[in-house]
mmCIF file of C-alpha atoms in Angstrom:
data_model
loop_
_atom_site.group_PDB
_atom_site.id
_atom_site.type_symbol
_atom_site.label_atom_id
_atom_site.label_comp_id
_atom_site.label_asym_id
_atom_site.label_seq_id
_atom_site.Cartn_x
_atom_site.Cartn_y
_atom_site.Cartn_z
ATOM 1 C CA UNK A 29 -55.783 -18.286 -18.659
ATOM 2 C CA UNK A 30 -56.435 -19.820 -15.271
ATOM 3 C CA UNK A 31 -56.348 -18.036 -11.934
ATOM 4 C CA UNK A 32 -52.868 -19.280 -11.056
ATOM 5 C CA UNK A 33 -51.397 -17.850 -14.259
ATOM 6 C CA UNK A 34 -53.124 -14.531 -13.691
ATOM 7 C CA UNK A 35 -51.679 -14.405 -10.160
ATOM 8 C CA UNK A 36 -48.238 -15.373 -11.487
ATOM 9 C CA UNK A 37 -48.315 -12.541 -14.020
ATOM 10 C CA UNK A 38 -49.528 -10.105 -11.366
ATOM 11 C CA UNK A 39 -46.765 -10.988 -8.890
ATOM 12 C CA UNK A 40 -44.153 -11.019 -11.659
ATOM 13 C CA UNK A 41 -45.125 -7.487 -12.616
ATOM 14 C CA UNK A 42 -45.033 -6.437 -8.964
ATOM 15 C CA UNK A 43 -41.610 -8.014 -8.495
ATOM 16 C CA UNK A 44 -40.244 -6.099 -11.494
ATOM 17 C CA UNK A 45 -41.758 -2.888 -10.188
ATOM 18 C CA UNK A 46 -40.113 -3.354 -6.754
ATOM 19 C CA UNK A 47 -36.822 -4.252 -8.430
ATOM 20 C CA UNK A 48 -36.948 -1.065 -10.509
ATOM 21 C CA UNK A 49 -37.804 1.035 -7.470
ATOM 22 C CA UNK A 50 -34.905 -0.533 -5.560
ATOM 23 C CA UNK A 51 -32.523 0.168 -8.462
ATOM 24 C CA UNK A 52 -33.667 3.788 -8.626
ATOM 25 C CA UNK A 53 -33.064 4.181 -4.900
ATOM 26 C CA UNK A 54 -29.576 2.719 -5.288
ATOM 27 C CA UNK A 55 -28.855 5.211 -8.054
ATOM 28 C CA UNK A 56 -30.022 8.073 -5.876
ATOM 29 C CA UNK A 57 -27.880 6.819 -3.006
ATOM 30 C CA UNK A 58 -24.846 6.600 -5.278
ATOM 31 C CA UNK A 59 -25.440 10.125 -6.575
ATOM 32 C CA UNK A 60 -25.957 11.409 -3.067
ATOM 33 C CA UNK A 61 -22.700 9.863 -1.794
ATOM 34 C CA UNK A 62 -20.722 11.628 -4.495
ATOM 35 C CA UNK A 63 -22.607 14.841 -5.067
ATOM 36 C CA UNK A 64 -24.585 15.494 -1.883
ATOM 37 C CA UNK A 65 -22.659 18.756 -1.479
ATOM 38 C CA UNK A 66 -24.471 20.175 -4.510
ATOM 39 C CA UNK A 67 -27.718 19.953 -2.573
ATOM 40 C CA UNK A 68 -26.085 21.769 0.319
ATOM 41 C CA UNK A 69 -25.473 18.769 2.555
ATOM 42 C CA UNK A 70 -22.521 19.381 4.865
ATOM 43 C CA UNK A 71 -20.162 16.963 3.144
ATOM 44 C CA UNK A 72 -16.892 17.938 1.477
ATOM 45 C CA UNK A 73 -16.602 17.558 -2.266
ATOM 46 C CA UNK A 74 -13.714 15.266 -3.026
ATOM 47 C CA UNK A 75 -11.548 15.651 -6.078
ATOM 48 C CA UNK A 76 -13.030 12.325 -7.135
ATOM 49 C CA UNK A 77 -16.514 13.810 -7.299
ATOM 50 C CA UNK A 78 -15.090 16.757 -9.233
ATOM 51 C CA UNK A 79 -13.446 14.401 -11.701
ATOM 52 C CA UNK A 80 -16.731 12.591 -12.251
ATOM 53 C CA UNK A 81 -18.818 15.763 -12.322
ATOM 54 C CA UNK A 82 -18.553 16.443 -16.075
ATOM 55 C CA UNK A 83 -19.949 12.989 -16.830
ATOM 56 C CA UNK A 84 -22.559 12.901 -14.106
ATOM 57 C CA UNK A 85 -25.421 14.938 -15.542
ATOM 58 C CA UNK A 86 -27.817 11.986 -15.244
ATOM 59 C CA UNK A 87 -26.732 11.303 -11.650
ATOM 60 C CA UNK A 88 -27.267 14.916 -10.660
ATOM 61 C CA UNK A 89 -30.706 14.980 -12.285
ATOM 62 C CA UNK A 90 -31.569 11.983 -10.106
ATOM 63 C CA UNK A 91 -30.181 13.768 -7.120
ATOM 64 C CA UNK A 92 -32.497 16.673 -7.783
ATOM 65 C CA UNK A 93 -35.396 14.191 -7.821
ATOM 66 C CA UNK A 94 -34.609 13.438 -4.179
ATOM 67 C CA UNK A 95 -35.338 17.061 -3.368
ATOM 68 C CA UNK A 96 -38.557 16.986 -5.395
ATOM 69 C CA UNK A 97 -39.760 13.769 -3.738
ATOM 70 C CA UNK A 98 -38.825 14.826 -0.222
ATOM 71 C CA UNK A 99 -42.125 16.678 0.101
ATOM 72 C CA UNK A 100 -44.120 13.503 -0.306
ATOM 73 C CA UNK A 101 -42.139 10.492 0.876
ATOM 74 C CA UNK A 102 -45.233 8.950 2.470
ATOM 75 C CA UNK A 103 -47.251 9.282 -0.749
ATOM 76 C CA UNK A 104 -44.392 7.768 -2.705
ATOM 77 C CA UNK A 105 -44.254 4.722 -0.424
ATOM 78 C CA UNK A 106 -48.014 4.245 -0.630
ATOM 79 C CA UNK A 107 -47.891 4.577 -4.420
ATOM 80 C CA UNK A 108 -45.362 1.751 -4.553
ATOM 81 C CA UNK A 109 -47.929 -0.520 -2.899
ATOM 82 C CA UNK A 110 -50.848 0.786 -5.062
ATOM 83 C CA UNK A 111 -52.603 2.383 -2.103
ATOM 84 C CA UNK A 112 -54.551 5.516 -3.020
ATOM 85 C CA UNK B 3 16.049 6.908 -4.548
ATOM 86 C CA UNK B 4 12.664 8.411 -3.721
ATOM 87 C CA UNK B 5 12.920 9.869 -0.265
ATOM 88 C CA UNK B 6 10.425 11.682 1.912
ATOM 89 C CA UNK B 7 11.889 13.878 4.633
ATOM 90 C CA UNK B 8 9.372 13.974 7.473
ATOM 91 C CA UNK B 9 9.362 15.454 10.970
ATOM 92 C CA UNK B 10 8.054 18.186 13.216
ATOM 93 C CA UNK B 11 8.035 21.755 11.906
ATOM 94 C CA UNK B 12 11.296 23.626 12.524
ATOM 95 C CA UNK B 13 13.512 20.572 13.047
ATOM 96 C CA UNK B 14 15.428 21.154 9.801
ATOM 97 C CA UNK B 15 13.547 19.099 7.189
ATOM 98 C CA UNK B 16 14.272 21.591 4.399
ATOM 99 C CA UNK B 17 17.968 21.778 5.338
ATOM 100 C CA UNK B 18 18.177 17.968 5.328
ATOM 101 C CA UNK B 19 16.305 17.861 1.987
ATOM 102 C CA UNK B 20 18.878 20.202 0.439
ATOM 103 C CA UNK B 21 21.691 18.185 2.066
ATOM 104 C CA UNK B 22 20.295 14.979 0.507
ATOM 105 C CA UNK B 23 20.008 16.621 -2.886
ATOM 106 C CA UNK B 24 23.672 17.689 -2.655
ATOM 107 C CA UNK B 25 24.615 14.051 -1.999
ATOM 108 C CA UNK B 26 22.455 12.697 -4.842
ATOM 109 C CA UNK B 27 23.055 15.433 -7.421
ATOM 110 C CA UNK B 28 25.661 13.569 -9.481
ATOM 111 C CA UNK B 29 23.036 11.140 -10.771
ATOM 112 C CA UNK B 30 20.419 13.869 -11.196
ATOM 113 C CA UNK B 31 18.064 14.904 -8.446
ATOM 114 C CA UNK B 32 14.808 16.760 -8.069
ATOM 115 C CA UNK B 33 13.684 18.356 -4.800
ATOM 116 C CA UNK B 34 9.929 18.732 -4.467
ATOM 117 C CA UNK B 35 8.713 21.078 -1.777
ATOM 118 C CA UNK B 36 5.339 19.828 -0.565
ATOM 119 C CA UNK B 37 5.342 22.405 2.204
ATOM 120 C CA UNK B 38 3.232 25.381 1.081
ATOM 121 C CA UNK B 39 5.766 27.594 2.911
ATOM 122 C CA UNK B 40 8.568 26.794 0.454
ATOM 123 C CA UNK B 41 12.175 27.558 1.368
ATOM 124 C CA UNK B 42 14.338 25.164 -0.663
ATOM 125 C CA UNK B 43 15.155 27.819 -3.261
ATOM 126 C CA UNK B 44 15.909 30.276 -0.433
ATOM 127 C CA UNK B 45 18.485 27.883 1.031
ATOM 128 C CA UNK B 46 20.063 27.179 -2.353
ATOM 129 C CA UNK B 47 20.207 30.893 -3.181
ATOM 130 C CA UNK B 48 23.092 31.235 -0.701
ATOM 131 C CA UNK B 49 25.212 28.831 -2.751
ATOM 132 C CA UNK B 50 26.168 28.365 -6.403
ATOM 133 C CA UNK B 51 25.286 24.712 -6.768
ATOM 134 C CA UNK B 52 24.135 23.254 -10.116
ATOM 135 C CA UNK B 53 22.412 20.029 -11.127
ATOM 136 C CA UNK B 54 19.554 20.233 -8.649
ATOM 137 C CA UNK B 55 16.062 20.770 -9.994
ATOM 138 C CA UNK B 56 13.791 22.427 -7.460
ATOM 139 C CA UNK B 57 10.015 22.205 -7.769
ATOM 140 C CA UNK B 58 8.034 24.457 -5.488
ATOM 141 C CA UNK B 59 4.448 24.078 -6.686
ATOM 142 C CA UNK B 60 2.029 26.951 -6.191
ATOM 143 C CA UNK B 61 -0.919 24.878 -4.966
ATOM 144 C CA UNK B 62 -3.405 27.744 -5.308
ATOM 145 C CA UNK B 63 -2.407 28.222 -8.918
ATOM 146 C CA UNK B 64 -2.488 24.452 -9.588
ATOM 147 C CA UNK B 65 -5.973 24.265 -8.124
ATOM 148 C CA UNK B 66 -7.163 27.215 -10.201
ATOM 149 C CA UNK B 67 -5.823 25.532 -13.348
ATOM 150 C CA UNK B 68 -7.429 22.249 -12.361
ATOM 151 C CA UNK B 69 -10.827 23.834 -11.770
ATOM 152 C CA UNK B 70 -10.595 25.801 -15.021
ATOM 153 C CA UNK B 71 -9.956 22.554 -16.874
ATOM 154 C CA UNK B 72 -12.885 20.988 -15.064
ATOM 155 C CA UNK B 73 -15.236 23.835 -16.025
ATOM 156 C CA UNK B 74 -14.150 23.582 -19.660
ATOM 157 C CA UNK B 75 -14.725 19.814 -19.694
ATOM 158 C CA UNK B 76 -18.158 20.316 -18.189
ATOM 159 C CA UNK B 77 -19.064 22.798 -20.883
ATOM 160 C CA UNK B 78 -17.736 20.512 -23.606
ATOM 161 C CA UNK B 79 -19.640 17.562 -22.220
ATOM 162 C CA UNK B 80 -22.808 19.618 -22.799
ATOM 163 C CA UNK B 81 -24.050 19.670 -19.252
ATOM 164 C CA UNK B 82 -27.760 19.693 -19.849
ATOM 165 C CA UNK B 83 -28.709 21.467 -16.661
ATOM 166 C CA UNK B 84 -25.864 23.954 -16.812
ATOM 167 C CA UNK B 85 -28.334 26.806 -16.646
ATOM 168 C CA UNK B 86 -29.462 25.605 -13.197
ATOM 169 C CA UNK B 87 -26.177 26.630 -11.677
ATOM 170 C CA UNK B 88 -23.895 29.532 -11.949
ATOM 171 C CA UNK B 89 -21.028 27.195 -12.734
ATOM 172 C CA UNK B 90 -18.180 29.624 -12.127
ATOM 173 C CA UNK B 91 -19.501 30.375 -8.646
ATOM 174 C CA UNK B 92 -19.942 26.686 -7.874
ATOM 175 C CA UNK B 93 -16.388 25.891 -8.921
ATOM 176 C CA UNK B 94 -15.072 28.879 -7.000
ATOM 177 C CA UNK B 95 -16.761 27.547 -3.856
ATOM 178 C CA UNK B 96 -15.083 24.172 -4.392
ATOM 179 C CA UNK B 97 -11.685 25.797 -3.959
ATOM 180 C CA UNK B 98 -12.449 26.189 -0.290
ATOM 181 C CA UNK B 99 -13.879 22.715 0.190
ATOM 182 C CA UNK B 100 -12.224 20.794 3.078
ATOM 183 C CA UNK B 101 -9.650 18.283 1.949
ATOM 184 C CA UNK B 102 -8.806 20.066 -1.301
ATOM 185 C CA UNK B 103 -5.293 20.977 -0.153
ATOM 186 C CA UNK B 104 -4.555 17.365 0.822
ATOM 187 C CA UNK B 105 -5.805 16.134 -2.545
ATOM 188 C CA UNK B 106 -3.573 18.576 -4.388
ATOM 189 C CA UNK B 107 -0.564 17.378 -2.365
ATOM 190 C CA UNK B 108 -1.400 13.779 -3.196
ATOM 191 C CA UNK B 109 -1.578 14.687 -6.895
ATOM 192 C CA UNK B 110 1.856 16.350 -6.619
ATOM 193 C CA UNK B 111 3.327 13.233 -4.976
ATOM 194 C CA UNK B 112 1.850 11.019 -7.678
ATOM 195 C CA UNK B 113 3.161 13.269 -10.427
ATOM 196 C CA UNK B 114 6.774 13.223 -9.218
ATOM 197 C CA UNK B 115 7.056 9.756 -7.702
ATOM 198 C CA UNK B 116 7.183 8.144 -11.119
ATOM 199 C CA UNK B 117 10.146 10.303 -12.225
ATOM 200 C CA UNK B 118 13.137 8.212 -13.201
ATOM 201 C CA UNK B 119 15.707 10.255 -11.290
ATOM 202 C CA UNK B 120 16.329 10.701 -7.570
ATOM 203 C CA UNK B 121 13.525 12.642 -5.913
ATOM 204 C CA UNK B 122 13.624 14.256 -2.480
ATOM 205 C CA UNK B 123 10.253 15.317 -1.073
ATOM 206 C CA UNK B 124 10.409 18.043 1.562
ATOM 207 C CA UNK B 125 7.126 17.398 3.380
ATOM 208 C CA UNK B 126 4.762 19.834 5.118
ATOM 209 C CA UNK B 127 4.434 19.711 8.931
ATOM 210 C CA UNK B 128 3.398 16.340 10.348
ATOM 211 C CA UNK B 129 -0.343 16.928 10.797
ATOM 212 C CA UNK B 130 -0.946 17.817 7.163
ATOM 213 C CA UNK B 131 1.408 15.204 5.746
ATOM 214 C CA UNK B 132 -0.072 12.332 7.732
ATOM 215 C CA UNK B 133 -3.525 13.467 6.616
ATOM 216 C CA UNK B 134 -2.339 13.293 3.012
ATOM 217 C CA UNK B 135 -1.077 9.719 3.411
ATOM 218 C CA UNK B 136 -4.225 8.799 5.361
ATOM 219 C CA UNK B 137 -6.298 10.247 2.546
ATOM 220 C CA UNK B 138 -4.688 7.821 0.123
ATOM 221 C CA UNK B 139 -5.850 4.818 2.171
ATOM 222 C CA UNK B 140 -9.306 6.204 2.829
ATOM 223 C CA UNK B 141 -9.759 7.098 -0.846
ATOM 224 C CA UNK B 142 -8.856 3.580 -1.930
ATOM 225 C CA UNK B 143 -11.443 2.178 0.481
ATOM 226 C CA UNK B 144 -14.040 4.825 -0.482
ATOM 227 C CA UNK B 145 -13.675 4.183 -4.219
ATOM 228 C CA UNK B 146 -13.787 0.404 -3.776
ATOM 229 C CA UNK B 147 -17.166 0.806 -1.994
ATOM 230 C CA UNK B 148 -18.453 3.157 -4.700
ATOM 231 C CA UNK B 149 -17.398 0.667 -7.380
ATOM 232 C CA UNK B 150 -19.412 -2.073 -5.672
ATOM 233 C CA UNK B 151 -22.561 0.085 -5.593
ATOM 234 C CA UNK B 152 -22.035 1.203 -9.184
ATOM 235 C CA UNK B 153 -21.424 -2.357 -10.415
ATOM 236 C CA UNK B 154 -24.678 -3.399 -8.822
ATOM 237 C CA UNK B 155 -26.524 -0.549 -10.569
ATOM 238 C CA UNK B 156 -24.909 -1.397 -13.924
ATOM 239 C CA UNK B 157 -25.857 -5.061 -13.504
ATOM 240 C CA UNK B 158 -29.431 -4.236 -12.518
ATOM 241 C CA UNK B 159 -29.876 -1.896 -15.473
ATOM 242 C CA UNK B 160 -28.123 -4.324 -17.791
ATOM 243 C CA UNK B 161 -25.840 -1.570 -19.128
ATOM 244 C CA UNK B 162 -23.009 -2.488 -21.458
ATOM 245 C CA UNK B 163 -20.858 0.602 -20.952
ATOM 246 C CA UNK B 164 -20.858 2.974 -18.043
ATOM 247 C CA UNK B 165 -18.554 5.988 -18.145
ATOM 248 C CA UNK B 166 -18.802 6.579 -14.387
ATOM 249 C CA UNK B 167 -17.827 2.985 -13.537
ATOM 250 C CA UNK B 168 -15.000 3.197 -16.041
ATOM 251 C CA UNK B 169 -13.669 6.388 -14.433
ATOM 252 C CA UNK B 170 -14.020 4.927 -10.937
ATOM 253 C CA UNK B 171 -11.978 1.912 -12.003
ATOM 254 C CA UNK B 172 -9.312 4.161 -13.550
ATOM 255 C CA UNK B 173 -9.091 6.221 -10.353
ATOM 256 C CA UNK B 174 -8.979 3.078 -8.189
ATOM 257 C CA UNK B 175 -6.147 1.623 -10.276
ATOM 258 C CA UNK B 176 -4.280 4.944 -10.145
ATOM 259 C CA UNK B 177 -4.470 5.220 -6.357
ATOM 260 C CA UNK B 178 -3.552 1.573 -5.862
ATOM 261 C CA UNK B 179 -0.556 1.991 -8.101
ATOM 262 C CA UNK B 180 0.501 5.105 -6.148
ATOM 263 C CA UNK B 181 0.221 3.196 -2.870
ATOM 264 C CA UNK B 182 2.185 0.282 -4.311
ATOM 265 C CA UNK B 183 4.811 2.662 -5.672
ATOM 266 C CA UNK B 184 5.136 4.354 -2.272
ATOM 267 C CA UNK B 185 5.475 1.024 -0.469
ATOM 268 C CA UNK B 186 7.944 -0.391 -2.955
ATOM 269 C CA UNK B 187 10.085 2.550 -4.039
ATOM 270 C CA UNK B 188 9.813 5.291 -1.425
ATOM 271 C CA UNK B 189 11.748 5.544 1.806
ATOM 272 C CA UNK B 190 11.174 7.896 4.719
ATOM 273 C CA UNK B 191 13.734 9.781 6.765
ATOM 274 C CA UNK B 192 12.633 11.348 10.039
ATOM 275 C CA UNK B 193 14.260 14.565 11.228
ATOM 276 C CA UNK B 194 13.963 15.454 14.895
ATOM 277 C CA UNK B 195 15.580 17.602 17.566
ATOM 278 C CA UNK B 196 16.354 16.467 21.092
ATOM 279 C CA UNK B 197 13.393 18.161 22.770
ATOM 280 C CA UNK B 198 10.466 16.199 24.216
ATOM 281 C CA UNK B 199 7.841 17.502 21.777
ATOM 282 C CA UNK B 200 9.937 16.644 18.758
ATOM 283 C CA UNK B 201 10.480 13.146 20.162
ATOM 284 C CA UNK B 202 6.759 12.615 20.778
ATOM 285 C CA UNK B 203 5.873 13.743 17.295
ATOM 286 C CA UNK B 204 8.583 11.530 15.782
ATOM 287 C CA UNK B 205 7.145 8.526 17.617
ATOM 288 C CA UNK B 206 3.720 9.317 16.180
ATOM 289 C CA UNK B 207 5.061 9.720 12.633
ATOM 290 C CA UNK B 208 7.123 6.541 12.734
ATOM 291 C CA UNK B 209 4.263 4.506 14.217
ATOM 292 C CA UNK B 210 1.849 5.881 11.592
ATOM 293 C CA UNK B 211 4.192 5.103 8.713
ATOM 294 C CA UNK B 212 5.156 1.642 9.899
ATOM 295 C CA UNK B 213 1.561 0.657 10.594
ATOM 296 C CA UNK B 214 0.841 1.322 6.929
ATOM 297 C CA UNK B 215 3.880 -0.612 5.731
ATOM 298 C CA UNK B 216 6.080 2.355 4.718
ATOM 299 C CA UNK B 217 9.851 2.074 5.164
ATOM 300 C CA UNK B 218 11.433 4.443 7.677
ATOM 301 C CA UNK B 219 15.149 3.962 7.038
ATOM 302 C CA UNK B 220 16.828 6.675 9.038
ATOM 303 C CA UNK B 221 16.295 8.946 12.024
ATOM 304 C CA UNK B 222 18.309 12.157 11.929
ATOM 305 C CA UNK B 223 18.769 13.933 15.251
ATOM 306 C CA UNK B 224 19.474 17.428 14.016
ATOM 307 C CA UNK B 225 21.231 20.201 15.983
ATOM 308 C CA UNK B 226 22.192 17.493 18.472
ATOM 309 C CA UNK B 227 24.550 18.057 21.400
ATOM 310 C CA UNK B 228 24.669 14.361 22.395
ATOM 311 C CA UNK B 229 24.991 10.956 20.745
ATOM 312 C CA UNK B 230 21.729 9.708 22.173
ATOM 313 C CA UNK B 231 19.716 7.153 20.158
ATOM 314 C CA UNK B 232 15.955 7.494 20.306
ATOM 315 C CA UNK B 233 14.660 4.589 18.237
ATOM 316 C CA UNK B 234 16.177 1.172 18.749
ATOM 317 C CA UNK B 235 15.379 -0.406 15.405
ATOM 318 C CA UNK B 236 16.091 2.455 12.989
ATOM 319 C CA UNK B 237 19.517 3.589 11.802
ATOM 320 C CA UNK B 238 20.304 6.965 13.259
ATOM 321 C CA UNK B 239 22.764 9.795 13.013
ATOM 322 C CA UNK B 240 23.320 12.804 15.256
ATOM 323 C CA UNK B 241 24.136 16.039 13.450
ATOM 324 C CA UNK B 242 25.762 18.668 15.698
ATOM 325 C CA UNK B 243 24.784 22.342 15.355
ATOM 326 C CA UNK B 244 26.484 23.877 12.290
ATOM 327 C CA UNK B 245 27.033 27.602 11.966
ATOM 328 C CA UNK B 246 26.974 29.750 8.843
ATOM 329 C CA UNK B 247 24.394 30.751 6.270
ATOM 330 C CA UNK B 248 21.530 28.323 5.371
ATOM 331 C CA UNK B 249 23.476 26.874 2.436
ATOM 332 C CA UNK B 250 26.613 26.296 4.533
ATOM 333 C CA UNK B 251 24.497 24.489 7.117
ATOM 334 C CA UNK B 252 22.918 22.271 4.411
ATOM 335 C CA UNK B 253 26.294 21.643 2.841
ATOM 336 C CA UNK B 254 27.876 20.765 6.211
ATOM 337 C CA UNK B 255 24.947 18.470 6.952
ATOM 338 C CA UNK B 256 25.378 16.733 3.578
ATOM 339 C CA UNK B 257 29.045 15.928 4.363
ATOM 340 C CA UNK B 258 28.018 14.321 7.648
ATOM 341 C CA UNK B 259 25.148 12.410 6.032
ATOM 342 C CA UNK B 260 26.961 11.197 2.924
ATOM 343 C CA UNK B 261 28.204 7.866 4.201
ATOM 344 C CA UNK B 262 25.031 6.774 6.001
ATOM 345 C CA UNK B 263 22.814 7.821 3.065
ATOM 346 C CA UNK B 264 24.811 5.647 0.669
ATOM 347 C CA UNK B 265 24.558 2.812 3.174
ATOM 348 C CA UNK B 266 20.762 3.076 3.677
ATOM 349 C CA UNK B 267 20.207 3.628 -0.039
ATOM 350 C CA UNK B 268 22.071 0.406 -0.892
ATOM 351 C CA UNK B 269 20.126 -1.465 1.775
ATOM 352 C CA UNK B 270 16.795 -0.096 0.579
ATOM 353 C CA UNK B 271 17.516 -1.284 -2.957
ATOM 354 C CA UNK B 272 18.270 -4.859 -1.806
#
């Protein structure tokens, strides 16, 4: 395997990792828009969010991850770029 | 005929609603009171009229039922993190969430607008009613944005089925169909008095409705002592003060309205 192929594989893996991270953030944003009131944000719950609530266990779990990660946003960003 | 009687509080919307139902009762009519302070049945209790179905929803009770159903569904759907919340308390808090009342009114409109018979909606005071109609537009926009985000997520994750996206699409279709139904089948009648405040509010209502494409077919100047016209491009009728009990007033109003209602109804069907 030559150097170029190794680099290609490396950047491909990185690209996938960024894509996944971006998707996860989108999911959190979506959950937040609908269910932010569960975390105590001053936004009214709409009947729409109530209708979706019974089917949104995964979304709400993700929403709770926001709270968990809030303590270390800087660390999370550094981790994304493999900086220890 | 699906007619919404709108106007400032105290101008005689409920009386006009009963009057309209008296005119339309031969072909079957339902009067829906969207005003939480119901008084349609009170007016009709002074008379002995038959053939009018009155619906005065108890919005608190409807909401309780709705939230109970929601809690049951959540339990059935095996909410994995149910233990994290005291669900009953959470749902109880939702009852007081801003906008809930407007949503319940919108649900009531949707429920009765698709009835096959004549329906007269006695609306709540202007501020609340315009918020309800505004909510319909903003909800359509809000859900369309949510669908876009969700579609992107589904595409990125390469999911075949997504229950949330499915439900969003169902809700979007439902609201769009309600809007279409309102634009196509519903007509609005404004009731005003001759005072300056009533006139100002009527201008606001009519502008709001027309801007959104709704059909305002008649302006009723109630308890009027003149023949003054207030809006150039809307059919109008002046109803003089009528004495007697609430039913007599509604009945007298219906006799004066009969001809013009048939006229505007025929025109609205064209």
